[in-house]
Short mmCIF file of N, CA and C in Angstrom, two decimals:
data_model
loop_
_atom_site.label_atom_id
_atom_site.label_comp_id
_atom_site.label_asym_id
_atom_site.label_seq_id
_atom_site.Cartn_x
_atom_site.Cartn_y
_atom_site.Cartn_z
N MET A 282 0.77 -5.48 -16.46
CA MET A 282 1.54 -4.95 -15.35
C MET A 282 1.19 -5.73 -14.08
N SER A 283 2.18 -6.28 -13.43
CA SER A 283 1.93 -7.07 -12.23
C SER A 283 2.38 -6.30 -10.99
N PHE A 284 1.86 -6.72 -9.86
CA PHE A 284 2.17 -6.09 -8.58
C PHE A 284 3.39 -6.76 -7.98
N ASN A 285 4.41 -5.99 -7.71
CA ASN A 285 5.61 -6.50 -7.05
C ASN A 285 5.73 -5.79 -5.71
N PRO A 286 5.48 -6.49 -4.58
CA PRO A 286 5.50 -5.83 -3.27
C PRO A 286 6.88 -5.30 -2.89
N LEU A 287 7.94 -5.83 -3.49
CA LEU A 287 9.27 -5.36 -3.15
C LEU A 287 9.59 -4.00 -3.78
N GLU A 288 8.82 -3.62 -4.79
CA GLU A 288 9.02 -2.33 -5.44
C GLU A 288 8.15 -1.23 -4.85
N GLN A 289 7.21 -1.57 -3.99
CA GLN A 289 6.29 -0.60 -3.41
C GLN A 289 6.89 -0.02 -2.14
N ARG A 290 6.62 1.25 -1.89
CA ARG A 290 7.15 1.92 -0.71
C ARG A 290 6.39 1.58 0.56
N GLY A 291 5.13 1.29 0.47
CA GLY A 291 4.33 1.01 1.65
C GLY A 291 3.68 2.26 2.20
N ILE A 292 2.87 2.08 3.23
CA ILE A 292 2.15 3.18 3.86
C ILE A 292 2.80 3.49 5.20
N PRO A 293 3.09 4.77 5.49
CA PRO A 293 3.68 5.11 6.79
C PRO A 293 2.78 4.69 7.95
N LEU A 294 3.37 4.40 9.10
CA LEU A 294 2.62 3.92 10.25
C LEU A 294 1.51 4.87 10.68
N ASP A 295 1.77 6.18 10.62
CA ASP A 295 0.76 7.12 11.09
C ASP A 295 -0.45 7.19 10.16
N ARG A 296 -0.38 6.64 8.96
CA ARG A 296 -1.51 6.62 8.04
C ARG A 296 -2.18 5.25 7.98
N GLN A 297 -1.74 4.28 8.79
CA GLN A 297 -2.29 2.94 8.73
C GLN A 297 -3.42 2.70 9.73
N LEU A 298 -3.74 3.68 10.54
CA LEU A 298 -4.78 3.50 11.55
C LEU A 298 -6.14 3.46 10.88
N ARG A 299 -7.01 2.62 11.40
CA ARG A 299 -8.36 2.50 10.86
C ARG A 299 -9.36 2.58 11.99
N THR A 300 -10.49 3.17 11.70
CA THR A 300 -11.57 3.28 12.68
C THR A 300 -12.54 2.11 12.48
N TRP A 301 -13.49 1.98 13.39
CA TRP A 301 -14.51 0.94 13.25
C TRP A 301 -15.30 1.12 11.97
N ARG A 302 -15.58 2.35 11.60
CA ARG A 302 -16.36 2.61 10.37
C ARG A 302 -15.62 2.12 9.13
N GLU A 303 -14.31 2.24 9.12
CA GLU A 303 -13.54 1.76 7.97
C GLU A 303 -13.43 0.23 7.96
N LEU A 304 -13.44 -0.38 9.14
CA LEU A 304 -13.33 -1.83 9.23
C LEU A 304 -14.66 -2.54 9.03
N ASP A 305 -15.76 -1.86 9.30
CA ASP A 305 -17.09 -2.46 9.20
C ASP A 305 -17.59 -2.29 7.76
N VAL A 306 -17.24 -3.25 6.91
CA VAL A 306 -17.63 -3.18 5.51
C VAL A 306 -18.81 -4.12 5.25
N GLU A 307 -19.48 -3.90 4.15
CA GLU A 307 -20.62 -4.73 3.80
C GLU A 307 -20.12 -6.12 3.38
N PRO A 308 -20.72 -7.18 3.91
CA PRO A 308 -20.25 -8.53 3.55
C PRO A 308 -20.55 -8.84 2.08
N ILE A 309 -19.79 -9.78 1.54
CA ILE A 309 -20.01 -10.16 0.14
C ILE A 309 -21.19 -11.11 0.05
N ASP A 310 -21.84 -11.14 -1.11
CA ASP A 310 -22.91 -12.08 -1.38
C ASP A 310 -22.28 -13.29 -2.08
N PRO A 311 -22.22 -14.45 -1.44
CA PRO A 311 -21.53 -15.59 -2.05
C PRO A 311 -22.17 -16.07 -3.35
N ASP A 312 -23.46 -15.78 -3.55
CA ASP A 312 -24.13 -16.22 -4.77
C ASP A 312 -23.81 -15.32 -5.96
N HIS A 313 -23.41 -14.08 -5.72
CA HIS A 313 -23.18 -13.14 -6.81
C HIS A 313 -21.75 -12.61 -6.84
N THR A 314 -20.83 -13.29 -6.19
CA THR A 314 -19.45 -12.83 -6.15
C THR A 314 -18.56 -13.82 -6.89
N ASP A 315 -17.63 -13.29 -7.64
CA ASP A 315 -16.68 -14.10 -8.38
C ASP A 315 -15.88 -14.99 -7.42
N PRO A 316 -15.67 -16.26 -7.74
CA PRO A 316 -14.89 -17.13 -6.85
C PRO A 316 -13.48 -16.61 -6.60
N TYR A 317 -12.89 -15.95 -7.59
CA TYR A 317 -11.56 -15.39 -7.40
C TYR A 317 -11.57 -14.30 -6.33
N THR A 318 -12.63 -13.50 -6.28
CA THR A 318 -12.76 -12.47 -5.25
C THR A 318 -12.86 -13.10 -3.88
N ARG A 319 -13.66 -14.14 -3.76
CA ARG A 319 -13.77 -14.83 -2.47
C ARG A 319 -12.43 -15.42 -2.05
N CYS A 320 -11.69 -15.98 -2.98
CA CYS A 320 -10.37 -16.54 -2.68
C CYS A 320 -9.42 -15.44 -2.20
N ARG A 321 -9.45 -14.28 -2.85
CA ARG A 321 -8.59 -13.17 -2.43
C ARG A 321 -8.94 -12.70 -1.03
N ILE A 322 -10.23 -12.63 -0.70
CA ILE A 322 -10.66 -12.19 0.63
C ILE A 322 -10.18 -13.18 1.69
N ILE A 323 -10.35 -14.46 1.43
CA ILE A 323 -9.92 -15.47 2.39
C ILE A 323 -8.40 -15.44 2.56
N THR A 324 -7.68 -15.29 1.46
CA THR A 324 -6.21 -15.25 1.51
C THR A 324 -5.73 -14.03 2.29
N MET A 325 -6.30 -12.86 2.02
CA MET A 325 -5.87 -11.65 2.73
C MET A 325 -6.20 -11.73 4.21
N ASN A 326 -7.33 -12.34 4.56
CA ASN A 326 -7.67 -12.51 5.96
C ASN A 326 -6.61 -13.37 6.65
N GLY A 327 -6.20 -14.46 6.01
CA GLY A 327 -5.17 -15.30 6.58
C GLY A 327 -3.83 -14.59 6.72
N ILE A 328 -3.48 -13.78 5.72
CA ILE A 328 -2.22 -13.03 5.78
C ILE A 328 -2.25 -12.02 6.92
N GLU A 329 -3.39 -11.33 7.10
CA GLU A 329 -3.48 -10.34 8.19
C GLU A 329 -3.40 -11.01 9.56
N VAL A 330 -4.06 -12.15 9.72
CA VAL A 330 -4.02 -12.87 11.00
C VAL A 330 -2.60 -13.34 11.30
N GLU A 331 -1.92 -13.91 10.30
CA GLU A 331 -0.56 -14.37 10.51
C GLU A 331 0.38 -13.21 10.82
N ALA A 332 0.16 -12.06 10.19
CA ALA A 332 1.01 -10.89 10.46
C ALA A 332 0.85 -10.43 11.90
N ILE A 333 -0.37 -10.44 12.41
CA ILE A 333 -0.62 -10.04 13.80
C ILE A 333 0.03 -11.03 14.76
N LEU A 334 -0.18 -12.32 14.50
CA LEU A 334 0.42 -13.33 15.38
C LEU A 334 1.95 -13.26 15.35
N PHE A 335 2.52 -13.05 14.17
CA PHE A 335 3.97 -12.96 14.07
C PHE A 335 4.49 -11.74 14.82
N SER A 336 3.83 -10.60 14.67
CA SER A 336 4.33 -9.39 15.34
C SER A 336 4.27 -9.54 16.86
N HIS A 337 3.24 -10.21 17.37
CA HIS A 337 3.17 -10.43 18.82
C HIS A 337 4.28 -11.38 19.29
N GLN A 338 4.50 -12.46 18.54
CA GLN A 338 5.57 -13.38 18.91
C GLN A 338 6.94 -12.72 18.81
N PHE A 339 7.13 -11.93 17.76
CA PHE A 339 8.41 -11.24 17.58
C PHE A 339 8.64 -10.25 18.71
N ALA A 340 7.60 -9.54 19.12
CA ALA A 340 7.74 -8.58 20.22
C ALA A 340 8.09 -9.28 21.53
N ARG A 341 7.56 -10.47 21.73
CA ARG A 341 7.87 -11.21 22.96
C ARG A 341 9.32 -11.68 23.01
N HIS A 342 9.87 -12.04 21.86
CA HIS A 342 11.19 -12.66 21.83
C HIS A 342 12.31 -11.75 21.34
N CYS A 343 12.01 -10.52 21.02
CA CYS A 343 13.02 -9.60 20.50
C CYS A 343 13.80 -8.96 21.66
N PRO A 344 15.13 -9.02 21.64
CA PRO A 344 15.91 -8.44 22.74
C PRO A 344 16.12 -6.93 22.60
N ASP A 345 15.88 -6.36 21.42
CA ASP A 345 16.15 -4.94 21.17
C ASP A 345 14.98 -4.08 21.65
N PRO A 346 15.16 -3.20 22.66
CA PRO A 346 14.05 -2.39 23.17
C PRO A 346 13.52 -1.38 22.15
N GLN A 347 14.37 -0.90 21.23
CA GLN A 347 13.89 0.05 20.23
C GLN A 347 12.93 -0.61 19.25
N VAL A 348 13.23 -1.85 18.88
CA VAL A 348 12.33 -2.59 17.98
C VAL A 348 11.01 -2.87 18.70
N LYS A 349 11.08 -3.24 19.98
CA LYS A 349 9.86 -3.49 20.75
C LYS A 349 9.00 -2.23 20.83
N GLN A 350 9.64 -1.09 21.01
CA GLN A 350 8.91 0.17 21.10
C GLN A 350 8.22 0.49 19.77
N GLN A 351 8.90 0.24 18.67
CA GLN A 351 8.30 0.48 17.35
C GLN A 351 7.12 -0.47 17.12
N LEU A 352 7.25 -1.72 17.53
CA LEU A 352 6.15 -2.66 17.40
C LEU A 352 4.97 -2.26 18.27
N ALA A 353 5.26 -1.72 19.46
CA ALA A 353 4.18 -1.29 20.35
C ALA A 353 3.36 -0.17 19.72
N ARG A 354 3.99 0.66 18.92
CA ARG A 354 3.24 1.73 18.23
C ARG A 354 2.22 1.16 17.25
N THR A 355 2.49 0.00 16.68
CA THR A 355 1.55 -0.59 15.74
C THR A 355 0.45 -1.37 16.45
N HIS A 356 0.71 -1.86 17.66
CA HIS A 356 -0.30 -2.66 18.37
C HIS A 356 -1.37 -1.81 19.03
N VAL A 357 -0.98 -0.70 19.65
CA VAL A 357 -1.93 0.12 20.39
C VAL A 357 -1.89 1.53 19.81
N SER A 358 -3.04 2.04 19.48
CA SER A 358 -3.11 3.41 18.98
C SER A 358 -4.41 4.04 19.45
N PRO A 359 -4.46 5.36 19.57
CA PRO A 359 -5.63 6.02 20.14
C PRO A 359 -6.89 5.86 19.31
N GLY A 360 -6.79 5.65 18.01
CA GLY A 360 -7.99 5.56 17.17
C GLY A 360 -8.63 4.19 17.16
N ARG A 361 -7.97 3.21 17.73
CA ARG A 361 -8.49 1.85 17.71
C ARG A 361 -9.25 1.53 18.98
N ALA A 362 -10.25 0.68 18.83
CA ALA A 362 -11.01 0.24 19.99
C ALA A 362 -10.25 -0.91 20.67
N PRO A 363 -10.24 -0.96 21.99
CA PRO A 363 -9.57 -2.08 22.67
C PRO A 363 -10.36 -3.36 22.50
N PRO A 364 -9.71 -4.52 22.58
CA PRO A 364 -10.45 -5.77 22.48
C PRO A 364 -11.43 -5.90 23.63
N ARG A 365 -12.58 -6.47 23.35
CA ARG A 365 -13.64 -6.60 24.35
C ARG A 365 -13.93 -8.07 24.59
N CYS A 366 -14.32 -8.38 25.78
CA CYS A 366 -14.68 -9.75 26.15
C CYS A 366 -16.19 -9.77 26.44
N PRO A 367 -17.00 -10.45 25.59
CA PRO A 367 -18.46 -10.44 25.80
C PRO A 367 -18.87 -11.01 27.15
N SER A 368 -18.17 -12.03 27.65
CA SER A 368 -18.57 -12.62 28.92
C SER A 368 -18.29 -11.68 30.09
N ARG A 369 -17.31 -10.78 29.93
CA ARG A 369 -16.96 -9.87 31.00
C ARG A 369 -17.63 -8.50 30.83
N ASP A 370 -17.71 -8.02 29.58
CA ASP A 370 -18.15 -6.65 29.34
C ASP A 370 -19.61 -6.53 28.91
N GLY A 371 -20.33 -7.63 28.80
CA GLY A 371 -21.73 -7.57 28.44
C GLY A 371 -21.96 -8.05 27.01
N PRO A 372 -23.24 -8.24 26.63
CA PRO A 372 -23.55 -8.84 25.34
C PRO A 372 -23.20 -7.95 24.14
N SER A 373 -23.14 -6.64 24.31
CA SER A 373 -22.83 -5.77 23.17
C SER A 373 -21.35 -5.50 23.05
N ALA A 374 -20.52 -6.20 23.81
CA ALA A 374 -19.07 -5.97 23.76
C ALA A 374 -18.54 -6.36 22.39
N GLY A 375 -17.65 -5.56 21.87
CA GLY A 375 -17.05 -5.82 20.59
C GLY A 375 -17.81 -5.21 19.43
N ALA A 376 -19.02 -4.73 19.68
CA ALA A 376 -19.79 -4.09 18.61
C ALA A 376 -19.23 -2.71 18.35
N PRO A 377 -19.27 -2.27 17.08
CA PRO A 377 -18.74 -0.94 16.78
C PRO A 377 -19.56 0.14 17.44
N PRO A 378 -18.92 1.25 17.81
CA PRO A 378 -19.66 2.33 18.45
C PRO A 378 -20.65 2.96 17.48
N PRO A 379 -21.75 3.52 17.97
CA PRO A 379 -22.76 4.10 17.07
C PRO A 379 -22.27 5.34 16.37
#
């Protein structure tokens, strides 16, 4: 049985929010991890980065205000931490809250 993304319903936007605790996972051990697993991690990281960059570019160039509003719901949410700048906010900026 193979995974077909076109047949999947997806996750509703209100269930896609993640906290720092969910994002802060234990790193893999490169000496004891299957190369296929490492390849999947690298690939998914690239897909997530491209999706973020695309959504920002699309929001900038989209003329439809309703689409922009829907995209804004995915960019900013109350459960997420805002981006931090270490040079401006101090050396512990960007670290997950205790």
